[in-house]
Coordinates of C-alpha atoms and ligand atoms in Angstrom, one line a residue:
M10 CA -6.4 29.8 3.0
P11 CA -6.3 27.7 6.2
Q12 CA -2.9 26.5 7.3
Y13 CA -4.2 23.3 8.9
A14 CA -6.6 20.7 7.5
V15 CA -8.1 17.5 9.0
V16 CA -9.2 14.9 6.5
I17 CA -11.8 12.5 7.8
P18 CA -13.0 9.5 5.7
T19 CA -16.5 8.4 6.4
L20 CA -18.6 5.4 5.6
N21 CA -21.9 5.1 7.4
E22 CA -20.8 7.2 10.4
R23 CA -24.0 9.4 10.8
D24 CA -24.1 9.2 14.6
N25 CA -20.4 10.1 15.0
I26 CA -20.4 13.2 12.8
L27 CA -21.8 15.8 15.2
P28 CA -19.6 14.7 18.1
T29 CA -16.5 14.7 15.8
V30 CA -17.3 18.3 14.6
E31 CA -17.8 19.4 18.1
R32 CA -14.4 18.0 19.2
L33 CA -12.6 19.5 16.3
E34 CA -14.1 22.9 17.2
N35 CA -13.0 22.5 20.8
V36 CA -9.5 21.4 20.2
L37 CA -8.6 23.4 17.2
G38 CA -10.4 26.6 18.3
S39 CA -7.9 29.4 17.7
L40 CA -6.0 27.8 14.8
D41 CA -6.7 28.6 11.2
W42 CA -8.1 25.2 10.2
E43 CA -10.6 23.4 8.0
A44 CA -12.0 19.8 8.1
I45 CA -12.7 17.8 4.9
F46 CA -15.0 14.9 5.4
V47 CA -14.8 12.4 2.5
D48 CA -17.9 10.2 2.3
D49 CA -18.4 7.3 -0.1
D50 CA -22.0 7.9 -0.6
S51 CA -23.0 6.3 2.7
G52 CA -26.6 5.0 2.8
D53 CA -27.3 6.0 6.4
G54 CA -27.6 9.8 5.9
T55 CA -24.0 10.7 6.6
W56 CA -23.5 12.9 3.6
Q57 CA -26.9 14.6 4.0
L58 CA -25.9 15.5 7.6
L59 CA -22.4 16.7 6.4
L60 CA -24.1 18.9 3.8
S61 CA -26.3 20.6 6.3
I62 CA -23.3 21.2 8.6
A63 CA -21.1 22.5 5.8
R64 CA -23.8 25.0 4.9
T65 CA -23.6 26.6 8.3
K66 CA -20.0 26.2 9.3
R67 CA -17.3 27.5 7.0
R68 CA -14.6 25.4 8.5
I69 CA -16.4 22.2 7.5
R70 CA -16.3 20.9 4.0
Y71 CA -17.3 17.6 2.6
I72 CA -16.8 15.5 -0.6
R73 CA -19.4 12.9 -1.6
R74 CA -17.8 10.3 -3.8
L75 CA -19.9 8.2 -6.1
G76 CA -19.1 4.7 -7.3
R77 CA -15.9 4.5 -5.4
R78 CA -14.8 2.9 -2.1
G79 CA -11.6 2.7 -0.1
L80 CA -10.1 4.4 2.9
S81 CA -6.8 5.2 1.4
S82 CA -8.3 6.7 -1.8
A83 CA -10.7 8.7 0.3
C84 CA -7.8 10.1 2.3
V85 CA -5.8 10.9 -0.8
E86 CA -8.7 12.7 -2.4
G87 CA -9.4 14.7 0.8
M88 CA -5.7 15.6 1.1
L89 CA -5.4 16.7 -2.5
S90 CA -8.5 18.9 -2.2
T91 CA -7.0 21.2 0.4
S92 CA -4.2 23.7 -0.1
A93 CA -3.3 23.7 3.7
T94 CA 0.4 23.3 4.5
Y95 CA -0.2 20.8 7.3
I96 CA -2.7 18.0 6.7
A97 CA -4.0 15.5 9.3
V98 CA -6.0 12.3 8.8
M99 CA -8.3 11.1 11.4
D100 CA -11.1 8.6 11.6
A101 CA -14.7 9.7 12.0
D102 CA -15.7 7.2 14.7
L103 CA -14.2 9.0 17.7
Q104 CA -11.6 6.3 18.2
H105 CA -8.8 8.7 17.5
D106 CA -8.3 11.2 20.3
A107 CA -8.7 14.6 18.6
A108 CA -7.1 16.3 21.6
I109 CA -3.7 15.5 20.2
L110 CA -4.3 17.2 16.9
P111 CA -2.7 20.5 18.0
A112 CA 0.4 18.5 19.1
L113 CA 0.5 16.7 15.7
F114 CA 0.4 20.0 13.9
A115 CA 2.9 21.6 16.2
A116 CA 5.3 18.7 15.7
L117 CA 5.3 19.7 12.0
A118 CA 5.2 23.4 12.3
S119 CA 7.9 23.8 15.0
S120 CA 10.3 21.0 14.3
D121 CA 11.9 19.5 11.2
A122 CA 9.5 16.5 11.2
T123 CA 7.6 16.0 8.0
V124 CA 5.3 13.3 9.4
A125 CA 3.7 13.3 12.9
V126 CA 2.1 10.1 14.0
G127 CA -0.5 9.5 16.6
S128 CA 1.0 6.4 18.2
R129 CA -0.6 3.7 20.4
Y130 CA 2.7 2.1 21.0
S131 CA 5.0 4.9 22.1
G132 CA 5.2 6.6 25.5
Q133 CA 1.8 6.8 27.3
G134 CA -0.1 5.6 24.2
G135 CA -2.3 2.5 24.3
I136 CA -4.8 0.3 22.5
G137 CA -7.7 0.9 24.9
Q138 CA -10.2 -1.9 25.2
W139 CA -9.2 -4.1 22.3
D140 CA -9.8 -7.8 22.8
K141 CA -6.7 -10.1 23.0
T142 CA -7.1 -11.3 19.4
R143 CA -7.2 -7.9 17.8
A144 CA -4.4 -6.7 20.0
R145 CA -2.2 -9.6 18.9
M146 CA -3.1 -9.2 15.3
S147 CA -2.2 -5.5 15.4
R148 CA 1.2 -6.2 17.1
F149 CA 2.0 -9.0 14.6
A150 CA 1.1 -6.8 11.6
T151 CA 3.1 -3.9 13.2
A152 CA 6.2 -6.1 13.6
L153 CA 6.0 -7.3 10.0
A154 CA 5.4 -3.8 8.7
A155 CA 8.5 -2.6 10.6
S156 CA 10.8 -4.6 8.2
A157 CA 9.5 -2.5 5.2
L158 CA 9.7 0.9 6.8
L159 CA 12.0 3.6 5.4
A160 CA 11.8 5.7 8.6
P161 CA 11.4 4.3 12.1
C162 CA 7.9 4.5 13.6
T163 CA 6.4 2.4 16.4
D164 CA 2.9 2.6 15.0
P165 CA 3.0 2.5 11.2
M166 CA -0.5 1.0 11.0
S167 CA -1.9 4.1 12.7
G168 CA -4.7 5.8 10.7
F169 CA -4.1 9.0 12.8
F170 CA -1.3 11.2 11.6
A171 CA -0.4 14.6 10.1
I172 CA 2.0 15.3 7.3
H173 CA 3.5 18.3 5.5
R174 CA 1.7 18.7 2.2
R175 CA 5.0 18.3 0.3
I176 CA 4.9 14.6 1.3
I177 CA 1.4 13.9 -0.1
D178 CA 2.1 16.0 -3.2
K179 CA 5.0 13.7 -3.8
T180 CA 3.5 10.3 -2.8
A181 CA -0.1 10.7 -4.0
G182 CA 0.5 8.9 -7.3
D183 CA 2.2 5.9 -5.7
I184 CA -0.4 5.2 -2.9
F185 CA -2.2 1.9 -3.1
L186 CA -5.6 3.4 -3.5
S187 CA -7.7 0.4 -2.5
G188 CA -5.7 0.0 0.8
F189 CA -6.6 0.8 4.4
K190 CA -3.1 1.7 5.7
I191 CA -2.1 4.9 4.1
L192 CA 0.5 5.9 6.7
F193 CA 2.3 2.6 6.2
D194 CA 2.2 3.2 2.4
I195 CA 3.7 6.6 2.8
L196 CA 6.4 5.5 5.2
T197 CA 7.5 2.8 2.7
T198 CA 7.6 5.0 -0.4
P199 CA 11.2 5.5 -1.6
G200 CA 12.6 8.9 -2.3
V201 CA 10.5 10.9 0.2
D202 CA 11.8 13.2 2.9
L203 CA 10.5 11.2 5.8
R204 CA 11.3 12.5 9.3
V205 CA 8.8 11.1 11.8
K206 CA 7.8 12.4 15.2
E207 CA 5.4 10.4 17.4
I208 CA 2.7 11.7 19.7
P209 CA 1.3 9.0 22.0
Y210 CA -2.5 8.6 22.4
T211 CA -4.9 6.0 23.6
F212 CA -7.3 4.4 21.1
N213 CA -11.0 4.8 22.1
A214 CA -13.7 2.1 21.9
R215 CA -16.2 2.6 19.0
I216 CA -19.6 3.6 20.4
H217 CA -21.7 4.2 17.2
G218 CA -21.6 2.3 14.0
D219 CA -19.5 -0.7 12.9
T220 CA -15.9 -1.2 11.9
K221 CA -15.2 -1.6 8.2
L222 CA -12.2 -3.7 8.8
N223 CA -13.0 -7.0 7.1
T224 CA -11.2 -10.0 5.4
S225 CA -10.9 -8.3 2.1
V226 CA -9.2 -5.3 3.8
M227 CA -6.7 -7.8 5.5
I228 CA -6.0 -9.5 2.2
D229 CA -5.3 -6.2 0.5
F230 CA -3.0 -5.3 3.4
A231 CA -1.1 -8.6 3.1
W232 CA -0.7 -7.9 -0.6
L233 CA 0.7 -4.4 0.1
L234 CA 3.0 -5.7 2.8
I235 CA 4.5 -8.4 0.6
K236 CA 5.2 -5.9 -2.1
K237 CA 6.7 -3.4 0.3
I238 CA 8.9 -5.9 2.0
C239 CA 10.0 -7.2 -1.4
H240 CA 11.0 -3.7 -2.3
R241 CA 12.9 -3.0 1.0
L242 CA 14.8 -6.2 1.4
P243 CA 16.8 -7.3 -1.7
I244 CA 16.8 -11.0 -0.6
A245 CA 13.0 -11.0 -0.3
N246 CA 12.8 -9.3 -3.7
F247 CA 15.0 -12.0 -5.2
A248 CA 12.9 -14.7 -3.4
M249 CA 9.7 -13.2 -4.9
F250 CA 11.4 -13.2 -8.4
C251 CA 12.2 -17.0 -7.9
F252 CA 8.7 -17.6 -6.6
V253 CA 7.2 -16.0 -9.7
G254 CA 9.6 -18.1 -11.8
L255 CA 8.3 -21.2 -10.0
S256 CA 4.8 -20.2 -10.8
G257 CA 6.0 -19.9 -14.5
V258 CA 6.9 -23.6 -14.4
G259 CA 3.3 -24.4 -13.4
V260 CA 2.0 -22.2 -16.3
H261 CA 4.5 -23.9 -18.6
F262 CA 3.3 -27.4 -17.8
A263 CA -0.4 -26.5 -17.9
A264 CA 0.0 -24.8 -21.3
L265 CA 2.1 -27.7 -22.6
Y266 CA -0.5 -30.3 -21.5
L267 CA -3.4 -28.3 -23.2
L268 CA -1.5 -27.8 -26.4
L269 CA -0.4 -31.5 -26.6
H270 CA -3.5 -33.2 -25.5
V271 CA -6.4 -30.8 -26.2
F272 CA -5.2 -29.0 -29.2
A273 CA -3.1 -31.9 -30.6
Q274 CA -0.1 -29.8 -31.5
S275 CA 3.4 -31.1 -32.2
F276 CA 5.8 -31.2 -29.3
V277 CA 8.1 -28.5 -30.6
M278 CA 5.2 -26.2 -31.3
S279 CA 3.7 -26.9 -27.9
Q280 CA 6.9 -26.5 -26.0
S281 CA 7.6 -23.2 -27.8
I282 CA 4.2 -21.7 -27.1
A283 CA 4.3 -23.0 -23.4
T284 CA 7.7 -21.2 -23.0
L285 CA 6.2 -18.0 -24.3
C286 CA 3.1 -18.4 -22.0
A287 CA 5.4 -18.9 -19.0
M288 CA 7.6 -15.9 -19.9
T289 CA 4.5 -13.7 -20.3
S290 CA 2.9 -14.7 -17.0
N291 CA 6.3 -14.2 -15.3
Y292 CA 6.6 -10.8 -16.9
I293 CA 3.1 -9.7 -15.8
L294 CA 3.6 -10.9 -12.2
N295 CA 7.0 -9.4 -11.8
N296 CA 5.7 -6.1 -13.1
K297 CA 2.8 -6.2 -10.6
I298 CA 4.7 -7.6 -7.6
T299 CA 8.5 -8.0 -7.7
F300 CA 9.1 -4.6 -9.4
F301 CA 5.8 -2.9 -8.5
S302 CA 7.4 0.4 -7.6
N303 CA 8.8 0.6 -11.2
E304 CA 5.6 -0.8 -12.8
L305 CA 5.7 -0.4 -16.5
R306 CA 2.6 0.8 -18.3
G307 CA 1.6 1.6 -21.9
M308 CA 4.4 1.6 -24.5
S309 CA 7.0 0.9 -21.7
F310 CA 5.1 -2.2 -20.8
V311 CA 5.4 -3.5 -24.4
K312 CA 9.1 -2.5 -24.7
G313 CA 9.7 -4.1 -21.2
Y314 CA 8.2 -7.3 -22.4
F315 CA 10.5 -7.5 -25.3
F316 CA 13.6 -6.9 -23.1
F317 CA 12.3 -9.3 -20.5
C318 CA 12.0 -12.1 -23.1
L319 CA 15.5 -11.2 -24.3
A320 CA 16.8 -11.3 -20.7
C321 CA 15.2 -14.7 -20.1
T322 CA 16.7 -16.1 -23.3
F323 CA 20.1 -14.9 -22.2
G324 CA 19.5 -16.5 -18.7
A325 CA 18.5 -19.8 -20.4
C326 CA 21.7 -19.7 -22.5
V327 CA 23.9 -19.1 -19.3
N328 CA 21.9 -21.9 -17.6
V329 CA 22.6 -24.4 -20.3
A330 CA 26.3 -23.4 -20.8
I331 CA 27.1 -23.7 -17.1
A332 CA 25.2 -27.0 -16.7
Q333 CA 26.9 -28.4 -19.8
S334 CA 30.4 -27.4 -18.6
L335 CA 29.9 -28.8 -15.1
H336 CA 28.5 -32.0 -16.6
T337 CA 31.5 -32.4 -18.9
A338 CA 33.7 -31.8 -15.8
S339 CA 32.0 -35.0 -14.4
F340 CA 29.5 -33.4 -12.0
S341 CA 26.3 -35.5 -11.7
W342 CA 23.5 -34.5 -14.1
F343 CA 21.5 -33.3 -11.1
S344 CA 24.0 -31.0 -9.5
A345 CA 25.1 -29.7 -13.0
A346 CA 21.4 -28.9 -13.8
A347 CA 20.8 -27.3 -10.4
A348 CA 23.8 -25.1 -10.7
G349 CA 22.7 -24.0 -14.2
I350 CA 19.2 -23.2 -12.9
V351 CA 20.5 -21.1 -10.0
A352 CA 23.0 -19.2 -12.3
G353 CA 20.2 -18.7 -14.9
A354 CA 17.8 -17.3 -12.3
A355 CA 20.4 -15.0 -10.9
I356 CA 21.3 -13.7 -14.4
N357 CA 17.6 -13.3 -15.2
Y358 CA 17.1 -11.3 -12.0
I359 CA 20.0 -9.0 -12.4
T360 CA 19.3 -8.3 -16.1
S361 CA 15.6 -7.7 -15.3
K362 CA 16.4 -5.4 -12.5
L363 CA 19.0 -3.4 -14.4
F364 CA 17.6 -3.3 -17.9
V365 CA 13.8 -4.1 -17.8
W366 CA 12.7 -2.3 -14.6
K367 CA 15.8 -0.2 -14.2
S368 CA 15.4 -0.2 -10.4
I369 CA 19.0 0.3 -9.4
Ligands
GDD14 N1 -14.8 7.2 2.6 C1 -14.5 6.0 3.1 N2 -14.5 4.9 2.3 N3 -14.3 5.9 4.4 C2 -14.0 4.7 4.9 C3 -14.0 3.5 4.2 C4 -14.3 3.7 2.7 O1 -14.2 2.7 2.0 N4 -13.8 2.4 5.0 C5 -13.6 2.9 6.2 N5 -13.8 4.3 6.2 C6 -13.8 5.2 7.3 C7 -14.6 4.9 8.5 O2 -15.9 5.5 8.4 C8 -13.9 5.4 9.7 O3 -14.1 6.8 9.8 C9 -12.4 5.2 9.2 O4 -12.4 5.1 7.8 C10 -11.8 4.0 9.9 O5 -12.6 2.9 9.6 P1 -12.9 1.8 10.7 O6 -13.8 0.8 10.1 O7 -13.3 2.4 12.0 O8 -11.4 1.2 10.9 P2 -10.7 0.6 12.2 O9 -11.1 1.3 13.4 O10 -10.8 -0.9 12.2 O11 -9.2 0.9 11.9 C11 -8.8 2.3 12.0 O12 -7.9 2.5 13.0 C12 -6.7 1.8 12.9 C13 -5.8 2.1 14.1 O13 -5.5 3.5 14.1 C14 -8.1 2.7 10.7 O14 -7.9 4.1 10.7 C15 -6.9 2.0 10.4 O15 -6.2 2.6 9.3 C16 -6.0 2.2 11.6 O16 -4.9 1.4 11.5
MN15 MN1 -12.5 2.7 13.8

């Protein structure tokens, strides 16, 4: 069983495969290693080439995935397919400098680090020939990402790193599979033994093929980032909960309007159903975003819904009680109502966190 594995996701990288294999052979020479290319059924002949190489070189393996896409999911699948102790992830387009692979592995094998990161922003590392816009975007995303990290790292957006297999065995089930930034995902997963060491390198320009970084990848990343920051910073988490609550107000009024004016229901009936609609949409959104790391599924989802409705009802009672007592104590209707809303939201948040998603 090889001790070291390099997982290489590929999507239409035919012209980069042979040079990548050659580099791996040169730099990893005497180590006990294997490479696993994970190809998403590229239409340019990538997997056919990988097949022919794998038939002649025992260190080279490949996986051809059908009907699936995604850099992170390809990396996870490759990592889970090897039993090596130390697993690196590297792009197939020669942009990551394979020369530092031995240093990445050595950082794991001979120190107490569990994650070794090829970094463009530490020591002698660099971003190579990126234009100003991409450089700025990368710096901006890196700075934002830093607020969600559970272990310090100058280049959490790097797609070039090595980890101890313990880490992937533990985090695999939590990784956002349609994402692009698997390292960031790992470094923001709670409850993992994260000790990071960085190895500087300079990012190379792409010579063959095209980048797969597109708008949908960026939107997916923004989504992942929001969720992770919400998880890391309690205040952002609470702000997200309030934001979801606000969206519930929109749902409420939309449902109320429809029931009253389109379905001609009585006001009491319409108001009751609209309240239920708002609670349901709040529950689904909070489950997916605010408390995503404790996402409820199956029967727990149903039970959670029941408790969430109960928590909201309790929050509403506290809201009314506080507003009423302030109003009686001659506060203006506006400030009494505002205080009630704030107290109700805080109660909703605390009870949801403690009893529905049990995230404390
Ligand atoms: N199997 C599979 N499926 N592979 C994919 C997919 C996919 O859906 N999308 C991209 N890849 C492969 C590409 O073939 C390439 O080998 C690698 O993933 C990176 O894709 P690029 O399109 O070259 O991305 P990039 O250069 O813009 O960004 C890379 O470098 C950044 C800086 O280190 C990625 O590795 C980023 O994660 C990284 O932040
Ligand atoms: Mn690339």
